[in-house]
PDB file of C-alpha atoms in Angstrom:
ATOM      1  CA  MET E   8      15.418-117.630 -40.137  1.00 51.00           C
ATOM      2  CA  GLN E   9      13.960-121.000 -38.676  1.00 53.00           C
ATOM      3  CA  ARG E  10      10.162-121.167 -38.128  1.00 54.00           C
ATOM      4  CA  PRO E  11       8.827-122.159 -34.745  1.00 53.00           C
ATOM      5  CA  ALA E  12       7.148-125.195 -34.290  1.00 54.00           C
ATOM      6  CA  TYR E  13       3.294-125.440 -34.296  1.00 51.00           C
ATOM      7  CA  GLY E  14       1.909-124.372 -30.844  1.00 52.00           C
ATOM      8  CA  GLN E  15       4.968-122.456 -29.774  1.00 55.00           C
ATOM      9  CA  SER E  16       5.216-118.743 -29.549  1.00 54.00           C
ATOM     10  CA  PRO E  17       8.142-117.131 -31.165  1.00 56.00           C
ATOM     11  CA  PRO E  18      10.884-115.877 -28.669  1.00 57.00           C
ATOM     12  CA  LEU E  19      10.827-112.092 -27.826  1.00 56.00           C
ATOM     13  CA  HIS E  20      13.579-110.175 -28.701  1.00 54.00           C
ATOM     14  CA  HIS E  21      14.034-106.804 -26.791  1.00 53.00           C
ATOM     15  CA  PRO E  22      15.858-104.035 -28.636  1.00 57.00           C
ATOM     16  CA  VAL E  23      19.241-103.169 -27.376  1.00 55.00           C
ATOM     17  CA  PRO E  24      19.982 -99.472 -27.389  1.00 54.00           C
ATOM     18  CA  GLN E  25      22.975 -98.627 -29.494  1.00 56.00           C
ATOM     19  CA  HIS E  26      24.029 -95.523 -27.444  1.00 51.00           C
ATOM     20  CA  VAL E  27      23.729 -95.282 -23.765  1.00 48.00           C
ATOM     21  CA  SER E  28      23.275 -91.667 -22.688  1.00 48.00           C
ATOM     22  CA  THR E  29      23.678 -90.810 -18.987  1.00 51.00           C
ATOM     23  CA  VAL E  30      21.338 -88.371 -17.359  1.00 50.00           C
ATOM     24  CA  PRO E  31      23.125 -85.586 -15.605  1.00 51.00           C
ATOM     25  CA  GLN E  32      22.267 -84.952 -11.962  1.00 53.00           C
ATOM     26  CA  LEU E  33      20.875 -81.535 -11.179  1.00 52.00           C
ATOM     27  CA  ARG E  34      22.821 -79.523  -8.782  1.00 55.00           C
ATOM     28  CA  SER E  35      22.404 -76.136  -7.618  1.00 53.00           C
ATOM     29  CA  PRO E  36      25.003 -73.542  -9.011  1.00 56.00           C
ATOM     30  CA  PRO E  37      27.923 -72.988  -6.839  1.00 57.00           C
ATOM     31  CA  PRO E  38      27.906 -69.761  -4.851  1.00 54.00           C
ATOM     32  CA  PRO E  39      29.872 -66.970  -6.316  1.00 54.00           C
ATOM     33  CA  VAL E  40      33.565 -67.037  -5.626  1.00 52.00           C
ATOM     34  CA  SER E  41      34.837 -63.869  -3.906  1.00 49.00           C
ATOM     35  CA  GLN E  42      38.543 -64.642  -4.225  1.00 49.00           C
ATOM     36  CA  PRO E  43      40.231 -66.560  -7.003  1.00 48.00           C
ATOM     37  CA  HIS E  44      42.154 -68.820  -4.504  1.00 47.00           C
ATOM     38  CA  SER E  45      38.851 -69.766  -2.490  1.00 46.00           C
ATOM     39  CA  GLN E  46      38.905 -73.153  -4.353  1.00 47.00           C
ATOM     40  CA  GLY E  47      41.842 -75.432  -3.884  1.00 47.00           C
ATOM     41  CA  TYR E  48      43.567 -76.476  -7.211  1.00 44.00           C
ATOM     42  CA  ASP E  49      43.995 -80.040  -5.826  1.00 50.00           C
ATOM     43  CA  GLY E  50      40.485 -80.975  -6.575  1.00 50.00           C
ATOM     44  CA  SER E  51      39.297 -80.359  -2.923  1.00 50.00           C
ATOM     45  CA  PRO E  52      35.494 -79.677  -2.667  1.00 51.00           C
ATOM     46  CA  TYR E  53      34.456 -76.065  -2.885  1.00 46.00           C
ATOM     47  CA  GLN E  54      34.031 -74.148   0.451  1.00 49.00           C
ATOM     48  CA  GLN E  55      32.012 -71.045   0.560  1.00 48.00           C
ATOM     49  CA  GLN E  56      33.655 -68.172   2.296  1.00 50.00           C
ATOM     50  CA  GLN E  57      31.575 -66.148   4.502  1.00 50.00           C
ATOM     51  CA  PRO E  58      31.615 -62.299   3.757  1.00 48.00           C
ATOM     52  CA  PRO E  59      33.344 -60.314   6.684  1.00 48.00           C
ATOM     53  CA  GLN E  60      30.968 -59.302   9.238  1.00 49.00           C
ATOM     54  CA  GLN E  61      30.676 -55.480   9.361  1.00 46.00           C
ATOM     55  CA  GLN E  62      31.102 -54.132  12.883  1.00 47.00           C
ATOM     56  CA  GLY E  63      28.283 -52.333  14.584  1.00 45.00           C
ATOM     57  CA  GLY E  64      25.705 -54.603  13.088  1.00 45.00           C
ATOM     58  CA  ALA E  65      25.677 -52.854   9.792  1.00 44.00           C
ATOM     59  CA  PRO E  66      24.824 -55.062   6.737  1.00 47.00           C
ATOM     60  CA  GLY E  67      27.376 -55.368   3.862  1.00 47.00           C
ATOM     61  CA  GLY E  68      27.491 -52.578   1.520  1.00 47.00           C
ATOM     62  CA  ASN E  69      25.864 -50.087   4.184  1.00 49.00           C
ATOM     63  CA  VAL E  70      27.642 -46.733   4.015  1.00 46.00           C
ATOM     64  CA  PHE E  71      27.047 -46.287   7.810  1.00 46.00           C
ATOM     65  CA  GLY E  72      28.540 -49.637   8.694  1.00 49.00           C
ATOM     66  CA  GLN E  73      32.090 -48.252   7.914  1.00 50.00           C
ATOM     67  CA  TYR E  74      31.475 -45.895  10.978  1.00 47.00           C
ATOM     68  CA  GLY E  75      30.055 -48.579  13.246  1.00 50.00           C
ATOM     69  CA  ASN E  76      33.152 -48.623  15.397  1.00 52.00           C
ATOM     70  CA  PHE E  77      32.953 -44.836  16.087  1.00 47.00           C
ATOM     71  CA  MET E  78      31.792 -45.356  19.863  1.00 51.00           C
ATOM     72  CA  ASN E  79      34.941 -47.472  20.424  1.00 54.00           C
ATOM     73  CA  GLU E  80      37.256 -44.832  19.192  1.00 60.00           C
ATOM     74  CA  PRO E  81      39.149 -42.301  21.591  1.00 61.00           C
ATOM     75  CA  THR E  82      37.054 -39.711  19.843  1.00 62.00           C
ATOM     76  CA  ALA E  83      33.859 -41.056  21.478  1.00 59.00           C
ATOM     77  CA  GLN E  84      35.529 -40.995  24.871  1.00 67.00           C
ATOM     78  CA  PHE E  85      36.719 -37.480  24.434  1.00 59.00           C
ATOM     79  CA  ALA E  86      33.180 -36.375  23.408  1.00 60.00           C
ATOM     80  CA  SER E  87      31.789 -38.024  26.520  1.00 66.00           C
ATOM     81  CA  GLN E  88      34.064 -36.257  28.873  1.00 69.00           C
ATOM     82  CA  PHE E  89      33.552 -33.109  27.060  1.00 63.00           C
ATOM     83  CA  GLY E  90      29.780 -33.351  27.486  1.00 66.00           C
ATOM     84  CA  GLN E  91      29.876 -34.270  31.149  1.00 69.00           C
ATOM     85  CA  THR E  92      32.123 -31.166  31.891  1.00 73.00           C
ATOM     86  CA  ALA E  93      29.801 -29.013  29.863  1.00 67.00           C
ATOM     87  CA  PHE E  94      26.819 -30.249  31.848  1.00 67.00           C
ATOM     88  CA  LYS E  95      28.573 -29.726  35.187  1.00 69.00           C
ATOM     89  CA  HIS E  96      29.697 -26.238  34.418  1.00 64.00           C
ATOM     90  CA  GLY E  97      26.136 -25.535  33.074  1.00 65.00           C
ATOM     91  CA  GLN E  98      24.565 -26.792  36.330  1.00 62.00           C
ATOM     92  CA  GLU E  99      26.966 -24.754  38.441  1.00 64.00           C
ATOM     93  CA  TYR E 100      26.129 -21.488  36.479  1.00 57.00           C
ATOM     94  CA  LEU E 101      22.376 -22.113  36.931  1.00 54.00           C
ATOM     95  CA  GLU E 102      22.671 -22.598  40.714  1.00 54.00           C
ATOM     96  CA  GLN E 103      25.062 -19.461  41.123  1.00 55.00           C
ATOM     97  CA  ASN E 104      23.205 -17.108  38.599  1.00 51.00           C
ATOM     98  CA  VAL E 105      19.813 -18.214  37.697  1.00 47.00           C
ATOM     99  CA  MET E 106      18.451 -19.761  40.842  1.00 48.00           C
ATOM    100  CA  LYS E 107      20.257 -17.272  43.004  1.00 49.00           C
ATOM    101  CA  GLY E 108      17.551 -14.997  44.328  1.00 45.00           C
ATOM    102  CA  TRP E 109      14.678 -17.501  43.379  1.00 47.00           C
ATOM    103  CA  PHE E 110      14.706 -20.828  44.940  1.00 48.00           C
ATOM    104  CA  LYS E 111      16.472 -24.306  44.578  1.00 54.00           C
ATOM    105  CA  PHE E 112      14.445 -27.324  44.090  1.00 55.00           C
ATOM    106  CA  TRP E 113      15.732 -29.005  47.147  1.00 61.00           C
ATOM    107  CA  GLU E 114      14.401 -26.185  49.332  1.00 74.00           C
ATOM    108  CA  ILE E 115      10.774 -27.305  48.552  1.00 86.00           C
ATOM    109  CA  LYS E 116      11.180 -30.352  50.715  1.00 87.00           C
ATOM    110  CA  PRO E 117      10.494 -28.520  54.069  1.00 89.00           C
ATOM    111  CA  TYR E 118       7.235 -27.350  52.738  1.00 92.00           C
ATOM    112  CA  PHE E 119       6.064 -30.938  52.612  1.00 93.00           C
ATOM    113  CA  ASN E 120       7.048 -31.747  56.055  1.00 92.00           C
ATOM    114  CA  VAL E 121       3.549 -32.014  57.424  1.00 95.00           C
ATOM    115  CA  THR E 122       1.419 -34.313  59.722  1.00 95.00           C
ATOM    116  CA  ASN E 123      -2.132 -35.563  59.639  1.00 95.00           C
ATOM    117  CA  SER E 124      -2.966 -33.204  62.547  1.00 96.00           C
ATOM    118  CA  TYR E 125      -1.249 -30.291  60.887  1.00 96.00           C
ATOM    119  CA  VAL E 126      -3.359 -30.816  57.698  1.00 96.00           C
ATOM    120  CA  ILE E 127      -6.608 -31.049  59.626  1.00 96.00           C
ATOM    121  CA  ASN E 128      -5.915 -27.900  61.801  1.00 96.00           C
ATOM    122  CA  LYS E 129      -4.778 -25.894  58.872  1.00 96.00           C
ATOM    123  CA  LEU E 130      -7.888 -26.756  56.716  1.00 96.00           C
ATOM    124  CA  PHE E 131      -9.910 -25.591  59.619  1.00 96.00           C
ATOM    125  CA  LEU E 132      -7.761 -22.313  59.931  1.00 96.00           C
ATOM    126  CA  VAL E 133      -8.233 -21.583  56.214  1.00 96.00           C
ATOM    127  CA  LEU E 134     -12.054 -21.958  56.558  1.00 95.00           C
ATOM    128  CA  PHE E 135     -12.566 -20.510  60.004  1.00 96.00           C
ATOM    129  CA  PRO E 136      -9.652 -17.800  60.691  1.00 95.00           C
ATOM    130  CA  TRP E 137     -11.910 -15.404  62.558  1.00 94.00           C
ATOM    131  CA  ARG E 138     -10.695 -16.169  66.148  1.00 91.00           C
ATOM    132  CA  HIS E 139      -7.215 -17.465  65.448  1.00 93.00           C
ATOM    133  CA  LYS E 140      -4.435 -15.903  67.324  1.00 89.00           C
ATOM    134  CA  PRO E 141      -1.288 -15.437  67.111  1.00 90.00           C
ATOM    135  CA  TRP E 142      -0.538 -15.128  63.385  1.00 91.00           C
ATOM    136  CA  SER E 143       3.277 -14.812  63.873  1.00 88.00           C
ATOM    137  CA  ARG E 144       5.454 -17.747  62.681  1.00 89.00           C
ATOM    138  CA  LYS E 145       7.670 -19.365  65.171  1.00 87.00           C
ATOM    139  CA  GLN E 146      11.565 -19.572  64.881  1.00 85.00           C
ATOM    140  CA  ALA E 147      13.955 -21.996  66.101  1.00 81.00           C
ATOM    141  CA  MET E 148      16.332 -20.822  68.741  1.00 73.00           C
ATOM    142  CA  GLY E 149      19.981 -20.776  67.974  1.00 62.00           C
ATOM    143  CA  PRO E 150      22.895 -22.160  70.141  1.00 62.00           C
ATOM    144  CA  ASN E 151      23.437 -18.671  71.761  1.00 64.00           C
ATOM    145  CA  GLY E 152      19.664 -18.021  72.227  1.00 58.00           C
ATOM    146  CA  GLN E 153      19.045 -15.855  69.050  1.00 60.00           C
ATOM    147  CA  GLU E 154      16.225 -16.593  66.644  1.00 64.00           C
ATOM    148  CA  GLY E 155      17.200 -18.741  63.647  1.00 70.00           C
ATOM    149  CA  LEU E 156      15.062 -20.279  60.847  1.00 82.00           C
ATOM    150  CA  TYR E 157      11.513 -20.621  60.910  1.00 86.00           C
ATOM    151  CA  LEU E 158       9.889 -23.912  62.017  1.00 90.00           C
ATOM    152  CA  PRO E 159       8.749 -26.552  59.484  1.00 90.00           C
ATOM    153  CA  PRO E 160       4.799 -26.767  59.021  1.00 93.00           C
ATOM    154  CA  ARG E 161       4.535 -29.754  61.331  1.00 93.00           C
ATOM    155  CA  ASP E 162       5.815 -27.757  64.319  1.00 92.00           C
ATOM    156  CA  ASP E 163       3.946 -24.383  63.373  1.00 93.00           C
ATOM    157  CA  ILE E 164       0.481 -24.038  62.219  1.00 94.00           C
ATOM    158  CA  ASN E 165       1.194 -20.614  60.922  1.00 94.00           C
ATOM    159  CA  SER E 166       3.962 -21.969  58.487  1.00 93.00           C
ATOM    160  CA  PRO E 167       3.083 -22.243  54.877  1.00 93.00           C
ATOM    161  CA  ASP E 168       3.112 -25.511  53.196  1.00 95.00           C
ATOM    162  CA  MET E 169       2.890 -26.923  49.848  1.00 94.00           C
ATOM    163  CA  TYR E 170       0.894 -30.167  50.582  1.00 96.00           C
ATOM    164  CA  ILE E 171      -2.480 -28.594  50.957  1.00 96.00           C
ATOM    165  CA  PRO E 172      -2.275 -26.412  47.818  1.00 95.00           C
ATOM    166  CA  VAL E 173      -1.035 -29.231  45.635  1.00 96.00           C
ATOM    167  CA  MET E 174      -3.684 -31.601  46.860  1.00 96.00           C
ATOM    168  CA  SER E 175      -6.234 -29.022  46.521  1.00 96.00           C
ATOM    169  CA  LEU E 176      -5.416 -28.258  43.063  1.00 96.00           C
ATOM    170  CA  VAL E 177      -5.690 -31.941  42.185  1.00 96.00           C
ATOM    171  CA  THR E 178      -8.982 -32.359  43.941  1.00 96.00           C
ATOM    172  CA  TYR E 179     -10.437 -29.227  42.274  1.00 96.00           C
ATOM    173  CA  ILE E 180      -9.670 -30.841  38.708  1.00 95.00           C
ATOM    174  CA  PHE E 181     -11.221 -34.000  39.488  1.00 94.00           C
ATOM    175  CA  LEU E 182     -14.129 -32.562  41.274  1.00 94.00           C
ATOM    176  CA  GLU E 183     -14.917 -30.384  38.194  1.00 92.00           C
ATOM    177  CA  THR E 184     -14.695 -33.380  35.752  1.00 93.00           C
ATOM    178  CA  LEU E 185     -16.681 -35.407  38.316  1.00 92.00           C
ATOM    179  CA  ILE E 186     -19.551 -32.830  38.129  1.00 91.00           C
ATOM    180  CA  ALA E 187     -19.395 -32.515  34.319  1.00 88.00           C
ATOM    181  CA  GLY E 188     -19.653 -36.331  34.151  1.00 89.00           C
ATOM    182  CA  LEU E 189     -22.828 -36.367  36.499  1.00 86.00           C
ATOM    183  CA  ARG E 190     -24.408 -33.749  34.058  1.00 83.00           C
ATOM    184  CA  GLY E 191     -23.571 -35.789  30.974  1.00 85.00           C
ATOM    185  CA  GLU E 192     -21.055 -33.197  29.708  1.00 84.00           C
ATOM    186  CA  PHE E 193     -17.781 -35.150  30.258  1.00 86.00           C
ATOM    187  CA  GLN E 194     -15.167 -34.961  27.595  1.00 88.00           C
ATOM    188  CA  PRO E 195     -11.475 -36.290  27.822  1.00 85.00           C
ATOM    189  CA  GLU E 196     -10.315 -32.807  26.908  1.00 90.00           C
ATOM    190  CA  LEU E 197     -12.018 -31.400  30.043  1.00 90.00           C
ATOM    191  CA  PHE E 198      -8.978 -32.547  32.215  1.00 90.00           C
ATOM    192  CA  GLY E 199      -6.558 -30.499  30.169  1.00 91.00           C
ATOM    193  CA  TYR E 200      -8.921 -27.323  29.938  1.00 92.00           C
ATOM    194  CA  ILE E 201      -9.522 -27.447  33.790  1.00 93.00           C
ATOM    195  CA  ALA E 202      -5.892 -27.819  34.528  1.00 94.00           C
ATOM    196  CA  SER E 203      -4.762 -25.338  32.191  1.00 95.00           C
ATOM    197  CA  THR E 204      -7.146 -22.672  33.493  1.00 94.00           C
ATOM    198  CA  ALA E 205      -5.975 -23.271  37.088  1.00 94.00           C
ATOM    199  CA  MET E 206      -2.270 -23.284  36.176  1.00 95.00           C
ATOM    200  CA  VAL E 207      -2.683 -20.031  34.152  1.00 95.00           C
ATOM    201  CA  ILE E 208      -4.383 -18.401  37.070  1.00 95.00           C
ATOM    202  CA  GLN E 209      -1.678 -19.553  39.443  1.00 94.00           C
ATOM    203  CA  THR E 210       1.035 -18.220  37.180  1.00 94.00           C
ATOM    204  CA  VAL E 211      -0.548 -14.774  36.626  1.00 95.00           C
ATOM    205  CA  GLU E 212      -1.116 -14.496  40.449  1.00 94.00           C
ATOM    206  CA  ILE E 213       2.464 -15.393  41.340  1.00 93.00           C
ATOM    207  CA  LEU E 214       3.938 -13.196  38.827  1.00 93.00           C
ATOM    208  CA  GLY E 215       1.778 -10.266  39.849  1.00 92.00           C
ATOM    209  CA  LEU E 216       2.811 -10.914  43.590  1.00 90.00           C
ATOM    210  CA  LYS E 217       6.571 -11.092  42.502  1.00 88.00           C
ATOM    211  CA  LEU E 218       6.230  -7.832  40.530  1.00 90.00           C
ATOM    212  CA  GLY E 219       4.485  -6.065  43.393  1.00 88.00           C
ATOM    213  CA  CYS E 220       7.304  -7.095  45.762  1.00 85.00           C
ATOM    214  CA  TYR E 221       9.846  -5.926  43.335  1.00 86.00           C
ATOM    215  CA  LEU E 222       8.295  -2.462  42.978  1.00 87.00           C
ATOM    216  CA  LEU E 223       7.773  -2.047  46.726  1.00 84.00           C
ATOM    217  CA  SER E 224      11.354  -3.182  47.435  1.00 81.00           C
ATOM    218  CA  ILE E 225      10.249  -6.268  49.473  1.00 78.00           C
ATOM    219  CA  SER E 226      12.872  -8.884  49.881  1.00 73.00           C
ATOM    220  CA  ASN E 227      12.794 -12.093  51.681  1.00 64.00           C
ATOM    221  CA  GLU E 228      14.909 -15.326  51.137  1.00 55.00           C
ATOM    222  CA  SER E 229      11.944 -17.562  51.169  1.00 60.00           C
ATOM    223  CA  GLN E 230       9.580 -15.092  49.518  1.00 74.00           C
ATOM    224  CA  LEU E 231       8.730 -16.942  46.175  1.00 83.00           C
ATOM    225  CA  LEU E 232       8.062 -20.306  47.911  1.00 87.00           C
ATOM    226  CA  ASP E 233       6.026 -18.697  50.500  1.00 90.00           C
ATOM    227  CA  LEU E 234       3.812 -16.766  47.925  1.00 90.00           C
ATOM    228  CA  VAL E 235       3.347 -19.964  45.886  1.00 91.00           C
ATOM    229  CA  ALA E 236       2.132 -21.757  49.014  1.00 93.00           C
ATOM    230  CA  TYR E 237      -0.204 -19.132  50.045  1.00 94.00           C
ATOM    231  CA  SER E 238      -1.704 -18.527  46.611  1.00 93.00           C
ATOM    232  CA  GLY E 239      -2.826 -22.060  46.536  1.00 94.00           C
ATOM    233  CA  TYR E 240      -4.968 -21.968  49.682  1.00 96.00           C
ATOM    234  CA  LYS E 241      -7.866 -20.435  47.760  1.00 96.00           C
ATOM    235  CA  PHE E 242      -8.570 -23.883  46.164  1.00 96.00           C
ATOM    236  CA  VAL E 243      -9.962 -25.075  49.624  1.00 96.00           C
ATOM    237  CA  GLY E 244     -12.755 -22.469  49.403  1.00 95.00           C
ATOM    238  CA  VAL E 245     -13.391 -23.049  45.987  1.00 95.00           C
ATOM    239  CA  ILE E 246     -13.787 -26.922  46.459  1.00 96.00           C
ATOM    240  CA  ALA E 247     -16.149 -26.097  49.477  1.00 94.00           C
ATOM    241  CA  THR E 248     -18.059 -23.679  47.378  1.00 93.00           C
ATOM    242  CA  ILE E 249     -18.457 -26.047  44.399  1.00 92.00           C
ATOM    243  CA  SER E 250     -19.392 -29.053  46.678  1.00 91.00           C
ATOM    244  CA  ILE E 251     -22.050 -27.319  48.816  1.00 90.00           C
ATOM    245  CA  ALA E 252     -23.576 -25.479  45.971  1.00 88.00           C
ATOM    246  CA  GLU E 253     -23.815 -28.603  43.866  1.00 87.00           C
ATOM    247  CA  ILE E 254     -25.498 -30.495  46.611  1.00 86.00           C
ATOM    248  CA  ALA E 255     -27.902 -27.557  47.634  1.00 82.00           C
ATOM    249  CA  SER E 256     -28.992 -26.599  44.104  1.00 72.00           C
ATOM    250  CA  GLY E 257     -29.382 -30.124  42.734  1.00 69.00           C
ATOM    251  CA  GLY E 258     -26.771 -29.904  40.077  1.00 60.00           C
ATOM    252  CA  LYS E 259     -27.683 -26.316  38.962  1.00 57.00           C
ATOM    253  CA  GLY E 260     -24.111 -24.890  39.927  1.00 54.00           C
ATOM    254  CA  THR E 261     -23.250 -21.856  41.848  1.00 49.00           C
ATOM    255  CA  GLY E 262     -25.986 -19.621  40.582  1.00 58.00           C
ATOM    256  CA  GLY E 263     -28.373 -20.204  43.330  1.00 75.00           C
ATOM    257  CA  TRP E 264     -28.445 -18.330  46.587  1.00 82.00           C
ATOM    258  CA  ALA E 265     -26.705 -21.321  48.415  1.00 82.00           C
ATOM    259  CA  GLY E 266     -23.803 -21.177  46.130  1.00 84.00           C
ATOM    260  CA  TRP E 267     -23.453 -17.331  46.295  1.00 88.00           C
ATOM    261  CA  SER E 268     -23.660 -17.486  50.078  1.00 90.00           C
ATOM    262  CA  VAL E 269     -20.856 -20.238  50.361  1.00 92.00           C
ATOM    263  CA  PHE E 270     -18.817 -18.273  47.962  1.00 93.00           C
ATOM    264  CA  ILE E 271     -18.893 -14.934  49.752  1.00 95.00           C
ATOM    265  CA  TYR E 272     -18.120 -16.700  53.088  1.00 96.00           C
ATOM    266  CA  THR E 273     -15.109 -18.612  51.801  1.00 96.00           C
ATOM    267  CA  PHE E 274     -13.920 -15.597  49.874  1.00 96.00           C
ATOM    268  CA  LEU E 275     -14.016 -13.584  53.027  1.00 96.00           C
ATOM    269  CA  ALA E 276     -12.355 -16.131  55.132  1.00 97.00           C
ATOM    270  CA  ASN E 277      -9.680 -16.731  52.589  1.00 96.00           C
ATOM    271  CA  SER E 278      -9.159 -13.020  52.405  1.00 96.00           C
ATOM    272  CA  LEU E 279      -8.645 -12.506  56.123  1.00 96.00           C
ATOM    273  CA  PHE E 280      -6.347 -15.707  56.313  1.00 96.00           C
ATOM    274  CA  LEU E 281      -4.098 -14.137  53.629  1.00 95.00           C
ATOM    275  CA  MET E 282      -4.083 -10.579  55.141  1.00 93.00           C
ATOM    276  CA  ARG E 283      -2.901 -12.069  58.628  1.00 93.00           C
ATOM    277  CA  SER E 284      -0.531 -14.772  57.036  1.00 92.00           C
ATOM    278  CA  LEU E 285       1.169 -12.494  54.581  1.00 90.00           C
ATOM    279  CA  LYS E 286       1.896  -9.632  56.871  1.00 85.00           C
ATOM    280  CA  TYR E 287       5.356 -10.950  57.757  1.00 79.00           C
ATOM    281  CA  VAL E 288       6.279 -11.267  54.017  1.00 79.00           C
ATOM    282  CA  LEU E 289       4.851  -7.838  52.681  1.00 79.00           C
ATOM    283  CA  LEU E 290       5.048  -6.064  55.876  1.00 75.00           C
ATOM    284  CA  PRO E 291       8.351  -7.016  57.273  1.00 66.00           C
ATOM    285  CA  GLU E 292       9.312  -5.518  60.756  1.00 60.00           C
ATOM    286  CA  ASN E 293      12.770  -3.944  61.212  1.00 51.00           C
ATOM    287  CA  ASN E 294      15.468  -6.657  61.193  1.00 47.00           C
ATOM    288  CA  GLY E 295      18.283  -4.626  62.507  1.00 46.00           C
ATOM    289  CA  ASP E 296      19.654  -3.233  59.233  1.00 48.00           C
ATOM    290  CA  ASN E 297      19.743   0.380  59.372  1.00 50.00           C
ATOM    291  CA  ARG E 298      19.524   0.888  55.735  1.00 50.00           C
ATOM    292  CA  SER E 299      16.350  -1.164  55.560  1.00 49.00           C
ATOM    293  CA  MET E 300      15.015   0.882  58.401  1.00 51.00           C
ATOM    294  CA  GLN E 301      15.538   4.075  56.564  1.00 52.00           C
ATOM    295  CA  ILE E 302      13.871   2.841  53.368  1.00 51.00           C
ATOM    296  CA  ASP E 303      10.895   1.293  55.163  1.00 55.00           C
ATOM    297  CA  THR E 304       9.326   4.720  55.805  1.00 76.00           C
ATOM    298  CA  ARG E 305       5.690   5.408  56.735  1.00 79.00           C
ATOM    299  CA  ALA E 306       4.725   5.984  53.180  1.00 81.00           C
ATOM    300  CA  LYS E 307       6.339   2.786  52.011  1.00 82.00           C
ATOM    301  CA  ARG E 308       4.617   0.905  54.552  1.00 83.00           C
ATOM    302  CA  ASN E 309       1.208   2.316  53.629  1.00 87.00           C
ATOM    303  CA  GLN E 310       1.829   1.348  49.974  1.00 88.00           C
ATOM    304  CA  ARG E 311       2.559  -2.235  51.150  1.00 88.00           C
ATOM    305  CA  THR E 312      -0.712  -2.359  53.212  1.00 89.00           C
ATOM    306  CA  GLN E 313      -2.692  -1.197  50.237  1.00 91.00           C
ATOM    307  CA  PHE E 314      -1.060  -3.903  48.058  1.00 92.00           C
ATOM    308  CA  LEU E 315      -1.597  -6.550  50.515  1.00 92.00           C
ATOM    309  CA  PHE E 316      -5.336  -5.495  50.743  1.00 93.00           C
ATOM    310  CA  PHE E 317      -5.684  -5.283  46.960  1.00 94.00           C
ATOM    311  CA  TYR E 318      -4.159  -8.781  46.626  1.00 93.00           C
ATOM    312  CA  SER E 319      -6.259 -10.393  49.504  1.00 93.00           C
ATOM    313  CA  TYR E 320      -9.510  -9.027  48.487  1.00 95.00           C
ATOM    314  CA  LEU E 321      -9.843  -7.805  44.863  1.00 95.00           C
ATOM    315  CA  VAL E 322      -7.446 -10.207  43.218  1.00 95.00           C
ATOM    316  CA  GLN E 323      -8.878 -13.234  45.251  1.00 95.00           C
ATOM    317  CA  PHE E 324     -12.594 -12.370  44.502  1.00 96.00           C
ATOM    318  CA  LEU E 325     -11.714 -12.209  40.680  1.00 95.00           C
ATOM    319  CA  PHE E 326      -9.808 -15.658  40.694  1.00 96.00           C
ATOM    320  CA  MET E 327     -12.043 -17.466  42.944  1.00 95.00           C
ATOM    321  CA  TRP E 328     -15.081 -16.364  41.041  1.00 94.00           C
ATOM    322  CA  ILE E 329     -13.577 -17.664  37.722  1.00 93.00           C
ATOM    323  CA  LEU E 330     -12.586 -21.038  39.438  1.00 93.00           C
ATOM    324  CA  SER E 331     -15.985 -21.342  41.082  1.00 90.00           C
ATOM    325  CA  ARG E 332     -18.307 -20.644  38.317  1.00 82.00           C
ATOM    326  CA  PRO E 333     -20.358 -23.414  36.740  1.00 68.00           C
TER     327      PRO E 333
END
């Protein structure tokens, strides 16, 4: 080996690797092959096959996905037609058997046929019935001059309506909760308690009226709806009693003399109103039917009169006292 000259550095020799190794490129593993012929044998790149989409939106492997197309089969159409037919026959059965003798829902509509003047005059009549005459309801004249159906409330002040009873019930519930809030006793459950108490009283009253009419052989086509309407007019007197007593007693309730005075007055006014108004329902006059004229004897009429007095005074006193107490 030749030595380098003085002042010169020896040449650098880099080692030459004897074996060159290639670094493999990292690749993600190929997706699983669902079928053996999913990859071509000619060296074409691998194409991933998507799994077949389950009908009905069910994921793969879901048992319920196998039945996702049930609603598209003829069986579903048959079930739909069968359900519609069964519902139609059920509705016809209810109308012909269950609702017959009671009422149909669309018959309530005439009871809400009121005007502003009718509502004001009817409220005045309920609170001041002492000098009102006549009490008989008006009937529409037929084409041949005979009497037909009763006139709606807007055309006859003596006709019962559903508007005043329903609004009076709602007003009573809000008035009671408002008074409880002013006293610092308001709770959310108070709405349900007051509404439940009022509805239970209404239900018991209507059932008692219906039972009395059945025992006394009193029949009327619009009997039930008329009784429901008349049973709700007591809330007018109850609202007047609670409002005046609360103002006069300074929040002490109906225990004072003012509360009891207003309660006695509204109770007597409501009782007289019911005695005069329900006379055509509980004490029907002869309607040309000979059989009904024979049944409607003097003794039967006396029983009906006693029942009307019992309902108008004793029953109303109990229910109005329960609703008016603080």
